CSV table of N, CA and C in Angstrom, one decimal:
chain,number,residue,atom,x,y,z
A,665,UNK,N,-2.0,-57.3,-3.5
A,665,UNK,CA,-0.9,-56.8,-3.7
A,665,UNK,C,-0.4,-56.4,-5.0
A,666,UNK,N,-0.8,-57.1,-6.0
A,666,UNK,CA,-1.2,-56.1,-7.3
A,666,UNK,C,-2.0,-55.3,-7.6
A,667,UNK,N,-2.8,-54.9,-7.2
A,667,UNK,CA,-4.0,-54.3,-7.5
A,667,UNK,C,-3.9,-52.9,-6.9
A,668,UNK,N,-3.2,-53.2,-5.5
A,668,UNK,CA,-3.0,-52.0,-4.4
A,668,UNK,C,-2.0,-51.0,-5.5
A,669,UNK,N,-0.6,-51.3,-5.8
A,669,UNK,CA,0.2,-50.4,-6.9
A,669,UNK,C,-0.4,-49.8,-7.6
A,670,UNK,N,-1.6,-49.9,-8.7
A,670,UNK,CA,-1.7,-49.5,-9.9
A,670,UNK,C,-2.7,-48.5,-9.1
A,671,UNK,N,-3.5,-48.9,-8.2
A,671,UNK,CA,-4.4,-47.7,-7.3
A,671,UNK,C,-3.6,-46.2,-6.8
A,672,UNK,N,-2.9,-46.9,-6.2
A,672,UNK,CA,-2.2,-45.8,-5.9
A,672,UNK,C,-1.6,-45.1,-6.6
A,673,UNK,N,-0.4,-45.3,-7.3
A,673,UNK,CA,-0.2,-44.8,-8.5
A,673,UNK,C,-1.7,-43.7,-9.5
A,674,UNK,N,-2.5,-44.4,-9.8
A,674,UNK,CA,-3.7,-43.6,-10.3
A,674,UNK,C,-3.6,-42.5,-9.1
A,675,UNK,N,-3.9,-42.9,-8.0
A,675,UNK,CA,-4.5,-41.9,-7.1
A,675,UNK,C,-3.3,-40.3,-6.9
A,676,UNK,N,-1.9,-41.1,-7.5
A,676,UNK,CA,-1.2,-40.0,-7.3
A,676,UNK,C,-1.6,-38.9,-8.6
A,677,UNK,N,-1.2,-39.6,-9.6
A,677,UNK,CA,-1.8,-38.6,-10.7
A,677,UNK,C,-2.7,-37.9,-10.8
A,678,UNK,N,-3.5,-38.3,-10.2
A,678,UNK,CA,-5.2,-37.4,-10.1
A,678,UNK,C,-4.7,-36.6,-8.7
A,679,UNK,N,-4.0,-36.6,-8.0
A,679,UNK,CA,-3.8,-35.8,-7.0
A,679,UNK,C,-3.5,-34.6,-7.8
A,680,UNK,N,-1.7,-35.1,-8.4
A,680,UNK,CA,-0.8,-34.0,-9.0
A,680,UNK,C,-1.6,-33.2,-10.4
A,681,UNK,N,-2.4,-33.7,-11.3
A,681,UNK,CA,-3.3,-33.1,-12.1
A,681,UNK,C,-4.3,-32.3,-11.3
A,682,UNK,N,-5.1,-33.0,-10.2
A,682,UNK,CA,-5.8,-32.0,-9.8
A,682,UNK,C,-5.3,-30.7,-9.1
A,683,UNK,N,-4.3,-31.1,-8.6
A,683,UNK,CA,-3.8,-29.9,-7.9
A,683,UNK,C,-3.2,-28.8,-9.1
A,684,UNK,N,-2.8,-29.4,-10.2
A,684,UNK,CA,-1.9,-28.1,-11.0
A,684,UNK,C,-3.0,-27.3,-12.0
A,685,UNK,N,-4.1,-27.5,-12.1
A,685,UNK,CA,-5.4,-27.1,-12.6
A,685,UNK,C,-5.7,-25.6,-11.8
A,686,UNK,N,-5.5,-25.7,-9.9
A,686,UNK,CA,-6.3,-25.1,-9.2
A,686,UNK,C,-4.9,-24.0,-9.1
A,687,UNK,N,-3.3,-24.3,-9.5
A,687,UNK,CA,-2.5,-23.3,-9.9
A,687,UNK,C,-2.5,-22.5,-10.3
A,688,UNK,N,-3.0,-21.9,-11.3
A,688,UNK,CA,-3.4,-21.4,-12.1
A,688,UNK,C,-4.1,-20.2,-12.5
A,689,UNK,N,-5.0,-20.1,-11.1
A,689,UNK,CA,-6.4,-19.3,-11.2
A,689,UNK,C,-5.7,-18.0,-10.7
A,690,UNK,N,-6.2,-17.4,-10.9
A,690,UNK,CA,-5.8,-15.8,-10.0
A,690,UNK,C,-7.1,-15.0,-9.2
A,691,UNK,N,-7.1,-14.7,-8.3
A,691,UNK,CA,-8.5,-14.1,-8.4
A,691,UNK,C,-8.8,-12.7,-8.5
A,692,UNK,N,-9.3,-11.6,-8.8
A,692,UNK,CA,-9.5,-10.7,-9.5
A,692,UNK,C,-9.3,-10.0,-8.6
A,693,UNK,N,-9.6,-10.0,-7.5
A,693,UNK,CA,-8.7,-8.6,-6.4
A,693,UNK,C,-7.6,-9.4,-5.1
A,694,UNK,N,-6.7,-9.1,-5.1
A,694,UNK,CA,-5.6,-9.4,-4.2
A,694,UNK,C,-4.6,-8.5,-3.7
A,695,UNK,N,-4.9,-8.8,-2.5
A,695,UNK,CA,-4.0,-7.5,-2.0
A,695,UNK,C,-3.9,-7.7,-0.1
A,696,UNK,N,-2.7,-6.6,0.1
A,696,UNK,CA,-2.3,-6.9,1.7
A,696,UNK,C,-2.1,-5.2,2.3
A,697,UNK,N,-1.0,-5.5,3.2
A,697,UNK,CA,-1.2,-3.9,3.5
A,697,UNK,C,-0.6,-3.4,2.9
A,698,UNK,N,0.2,-3.2,2.2
A,698,UNK,CA,1.2,-2.8,0.8
A,698,UNK,C,0.3,-2.1,0.0
A,699,UNK,N,-0.2,-3.1,-0.8
A,699,UNK,CA,-1.0,-2.8,-2.2
A,699,UNK,C,-1.7,-3.5,-2.6
A,700,UNK,N,-2.0,-3.7,-4.0
A,700,UNK,CA,-2.6,-5.1,-4.4
A,700,UNK,C,-3.0,-4.9,-5.8
A,701,UNK,N,-3.4,-5.5,-6.5
A,701,UNK,CA,-3.6,-5.8,-7.8
A,701,UNK,C,-5.4,-5.8,-8.0
A,702,UNK,N,-5.7,-5.6,-9.2
A,702,UNK,CA,-7.6,-5.9,-9.2
A,702,UNK,C,-7.3,-6.2,-11.0
A,703,UNK,N,-8.1,-7.0,-10.9
A,703,UNK,CA,-8.2,-7.5,-12.8
A,703,UNK,C,-8.8,-6.6,-13.3
A,704,UNK,N,-8.1,-6.3,-14.9
A,704,UNK,CA,-8.6,-5.3,-15.4
A,704,UNK,C,-10.2,-5.6,-16.0
A,705,UNK,N,-10.8,-6.7,-16.0
A,705,UNK,CA,-11.6,-7.1,-16.5
A,705,UNK,C,-13.1,-6.4,-15.3
A,706,UNK,N,-12.6,-6.1,-14.1
A,706,UNK,CA,-13.7,-5.7,-13.3
A,706,UNK,C,-14.2,-3.9,-13.4
A,707,UNK,N,-13.0,-3.8,-14.4
A,707,UNK,CA,-13.3,-2.3,-14.4
A,707,UNK,C,-14.7,-1.9,-15.2
A,708,UNK,N,-15.5,-2.7,-16.0
A,708,UNK,CA,-16.6,-2.5,-16.2
A,708,UNK,C,-17.9,-3.0,-15.5
A,709,UNK,N,-17.6,-3.7,-14.4
A,709,UNK,CA,-18.3,-4.3,-13.4
A,709,UNK,C,-18.7,-3.4,-12.4
A,710,UNK,N,-17.6,-3.2,-11.9
A,710,UNK,CA,-17.2,-2.2,-10.9
A,710,UNK,C,-16.7,-1.2,-10.4
A,711,UNK,N,-16.7,-0.5,-9.3
A,711,UNK,CA,-16.0,0.8,-9.1
A,711,UNK,C,-15.0,0.5,-8.6
A,712,UNK,N,-13.8,0.1,-9.3
A,712,UNK,CA,-12.2,-0.4,-8.8
A,712,UNK,C,-11.9,0.7,-7.9
A,713,UNK,N,-11.8,2.0,-8.1
A,713,UNK,CA,-11.4,2.9,-7.2
A,713,UNK,C,-11.7,2.8,-5.8
A,714,UNK,N,-13.0,2.8,-5.5
A,714,UNK,CA,-13.3,2.4,-3.8
A,714,UNK,C,-13.2,1.0,-3.5
A,715,UNK,N,-13.1,0.2,-4.6
A,715,UNK,CA,-12.6,-1.7,-4.2
A,715,UNK,C,-10.8,-1.0,-3.4
A,716,UNK,N,-10.1,-0.1,-4.3
A,716,UNK,CA,-8.8,0.1,-3.3
A,716,UNK,C,-8.8,0.9,-2.5
A,717,UNK,N,-10.1,1.8,-2.4
A,717,UNK,CA,-9.9,2.7,-1.3
A,717,UNK,C,-10.9,1.9,-0.3
A,718,UNK,N,-11.2,1.2,0.0
A,718,UNK,CA,-12.1,0.8,0.9
A,718,UNK,C,-11.1,-0.9,1.2
A,719,UNK,N,-10.1,-1.1,0.7
A,719,UNK,CA,-9.0,-2.0,1.1
A,719,UNK,C,-8.0,-1.5,1.9
A,720,UNK,N,-7.7,-0.6,1.7
A,720,UNK,CA,-6.7,0.4,2.5
A,720,UNK,C,-6.9,0.7,3.6
A,721,UNK,N,-8.4,1.3,3.7
A,721,UNK,CA,-8.9,2.0,4.7
A,721,UNK,C,-9.0,0.6,5.9
A,722,UNK,N,-8.8,-0.5,5.6
A,722,UNK,CA,-8.9,-1.6,6.5
A,722,UNK,C,-7.4,-1.5,7.3
A,723,UNK,N,-6.4,-1.0,6.9
A,723,UNK,CA,-5.6,-0.5,7.1
A,723,UNK,C,-4.9,0.7,8.0
A,724,UNK,N,-5.7,1.6,7.5
A,724,UNK,CA,-5.2,2.8,8.1
A,724,UNK,C,-5.1,3.8,6.9
A,725,UNK,N,-5.3,3.3,5.9
A,725,UNK,CA,-4.3,4.1,4.9
A,725,UNK,C,-4.9,4.4,3.7
A,726,UNK,N,-4.2,4.9,2.8
A,726,UNK,CA,-4.7,5.9,1.4
A,726,UNK,C,-4.5,4.8,0.1
A,727,UNK,N,-5.2,4.6,-0.5
A,727,UNK,CA,-4.5,4.5,-2.1
A,727,UNK,C,-3.6,5.4,-3.1
A,728,UNK,N,-3.0,4.3,-3.3
A,728,UNK,CA,-2.3,4.9,-5.0
A,728,UNK,C,-1.8,4.5,-5.6
A,729,UNK,N,-2.8,4.5,-6.7
A,729,UNK,CA,-2.8,3.8,-7.8
A,729,UNK,C,-1.4,4.1,-9.1
A,730,UNK,N,-0.8,3.3,-9.1
A,730,UNK,CA,0.4,2.9,-9.7
A,730,UNK,C,0.3,2.9,-11.3
A,731,UNK,N,-0.7,1.5,-11.6
A,731,UNK,CA,-0.6,1.7,-13.2
A,731,UNK,C,-1.7,0.8,-13.6
A,732,UNK,N,-2.3,0.7,-15.1
A,732,UNK,CA,-2.7,-0.1,-15.3
A,732,UNK,C,-2.3,-0.7,-16.9
A,733,UNK,N,-2.8,-2.1,-17.1
A,733,UNK,CA,-2.4,-2.8,-18.1
A,733,UNK,C,-4.1,-3.0,-19.0
A,734,UNK,N,-4.4,-1.7,-19.7
A,734,UNK,CA,-5.8,-1.6,-19.9
A,734,UNK,C,-5.6,-2.9,-21.3
A,735,UNK,N,-5.9,-3.9,-21.2
A,735,UNK,CA,-6.1,-5.0,-21.6
A,735,UNK,C,-6.4,-6.3,-21.2
A,736,UNK,N,-7.4,-7.0,-21.9
A,736,UNK,CA,-7.9,-8.2,-21.6
A,736,UNK,C,-6.6,-9.2,-20.4
A,737,UNK,N,-6.9,-9.5,-19.5
A,737,UNK,CA,-5.9,-9.9,-18.5
A,737,UNK,C,-4.6,-9.6,-18.2
A,738,UNK,N,-5.2,-8.0,-18.1
A,738,UNK,CA,-4.4,-6.9,-17.3
A,738,UNK,C,-4.9,-7.0,-16.1
A,739,UNK,N,-3.9,-6.0,-15.2
A,739,UNK,CA,-4.2,-5.8,-13.9
A,739,UNK,C,-4.2,-3.9,-13.8
A,740,UNK,N,-4.8,-3.8,-12.3
A,740,UNK,CA,-4.4,-2.2,-12.1
A,740,UNK,C,-3.9,-2.6,-10.5
A,741,UNK,N,-2.7,-1.6,-10.4
A,741,UNK,CA,-2.0,-2.2,-9.1
A,741,UNK,C,-2.2,-0.9,-8.6
A,742,UNK,N,-1.9,-1.0,-7.1
A,742,UNK,CA,-2.5,-0.2,-6.2
A,742,UNK,C,-1.6,0.0,-5.2
A,743,UNK,N,-1.1,1.3,-4.4
A,743,UNK,CA,0.0,1.0,-3.1
A,743,UNK,C,-1.1,1.3,-2.2
A,744,UNK,N,-0.8,1.1,-0.7
A,744,UNK,CA,-1.4,1.4,0.4
A,744,UNK,C,-0.6,2.4,1.4
A,745,UNK,N,-0.8,3.5,1.3
A,745,UNK,CA,0.2,4.6,1.6
A,745,UNK,C,0.3,5.3,3.0
A,746,UNK,N,0.9,5.4,3.9
A,746,UNK,CA,0.6,6.2,4.8
A,746,UNK,C,0.5,7.5,4.8
A,747,UNK,N,-0.5,8.1,5.4
A,747,UNK,CA,-0.6,9.8,5.3
A,747,UNK,C,0.1,10.3,6.5
A,748,UNK,N,1.0,11.4,6.3
A,748,UNK,CA,1.7,11.6,7.6
A,748,UNK,C,0.7,13.0,8.4
A,749,UNK,N,0.7,13.1,9.9
A,749,UNK,CA,0.3,13.6,10.5
A,749,UNK,C,-0.1,15.2,10.3
A,750,UNK,N,-1.3,15.8,9.9
A,750,UNK,CA,-1.6,17.2,9.9
A,750,UNK,C,-0.9,17.6,8.2
A,751,UNK,N,-1.2,16.3,7.6
A,751,UNK,CA,-1.1,16.7,6.0
A,751,UNK,C,-2.2,17.8,5.5
A,752,UNK,N,-3.5,17.4,5.6
A,752,UNK,CA,-4.5,18.4,5.8
A,752,UNK,C,-4.0,19.7,5.8
A,753,UNK,N,-3.4,20.0,7.5
A,753,UNK,CA,-3.8,21.6,8.2
A,753,UNK,C,-2.2,22.2,7.5
A,754,UNK,N,-1.3,22.0,6.5
A,754,UNK,CA,-0.6,22.4,5.9
A,754,UNK,C,-0.9,23.4,5.0
A,755,UNK,N,0.0,24.5,5.2
A,755,UNK,CA,-0.6,25.8,4.2
A,755,UNK,C,-0.4,25.6,2.9
A,756,UNK,N,-0.8,25.8,2.1
A,756,UNK,CA,-0.4,25.9,0.6
A,756,UNK,C,0.5,27.0,0.2
A,757,UNK,N,0.4,28.2,1.2
A,757,UNK,CA,1.9,29.0,0.4
A,757,UNK,C,2.1,29.2,1.8
A,758,UNK,N,3.7,29.6,2.0
A,758,UNK,CA,4.4,30.0,3.1
A,758,UNK,C,4.5,31.2,2.8
A,759,UNK,N,4.5,32.4,4.0
A,759,UNK,CA,5.1,33.9,3.6
A,759,UNK,C,6.4,33.6,4.5
A,760,UNK,N,7.5,34.7,3.7
A,760,UNK,CA,8.7,35.0,4.0
A,760,UNK,C,8.4,36.4,4.5
């Protein structure tokens, strides 16, 4: 009985410390159907524009880039937007 309590306490402490270490890691690319973020460190490694376009295309949307934090630890944010039907058929000028 006396040995079980310290073992349970040690297991609980290790469980809390182990979960806290994993809680502050963020994936380099994260998103859903409304948009997402890409780690700025991926700019030199891959084509982030293609990553965002491919991600939004899964939902039938187009990517619109919103902003970039151009420093270590920063992110590039983008939104996935619907394209109105007939947007490519609109005339450039309207005659009166």
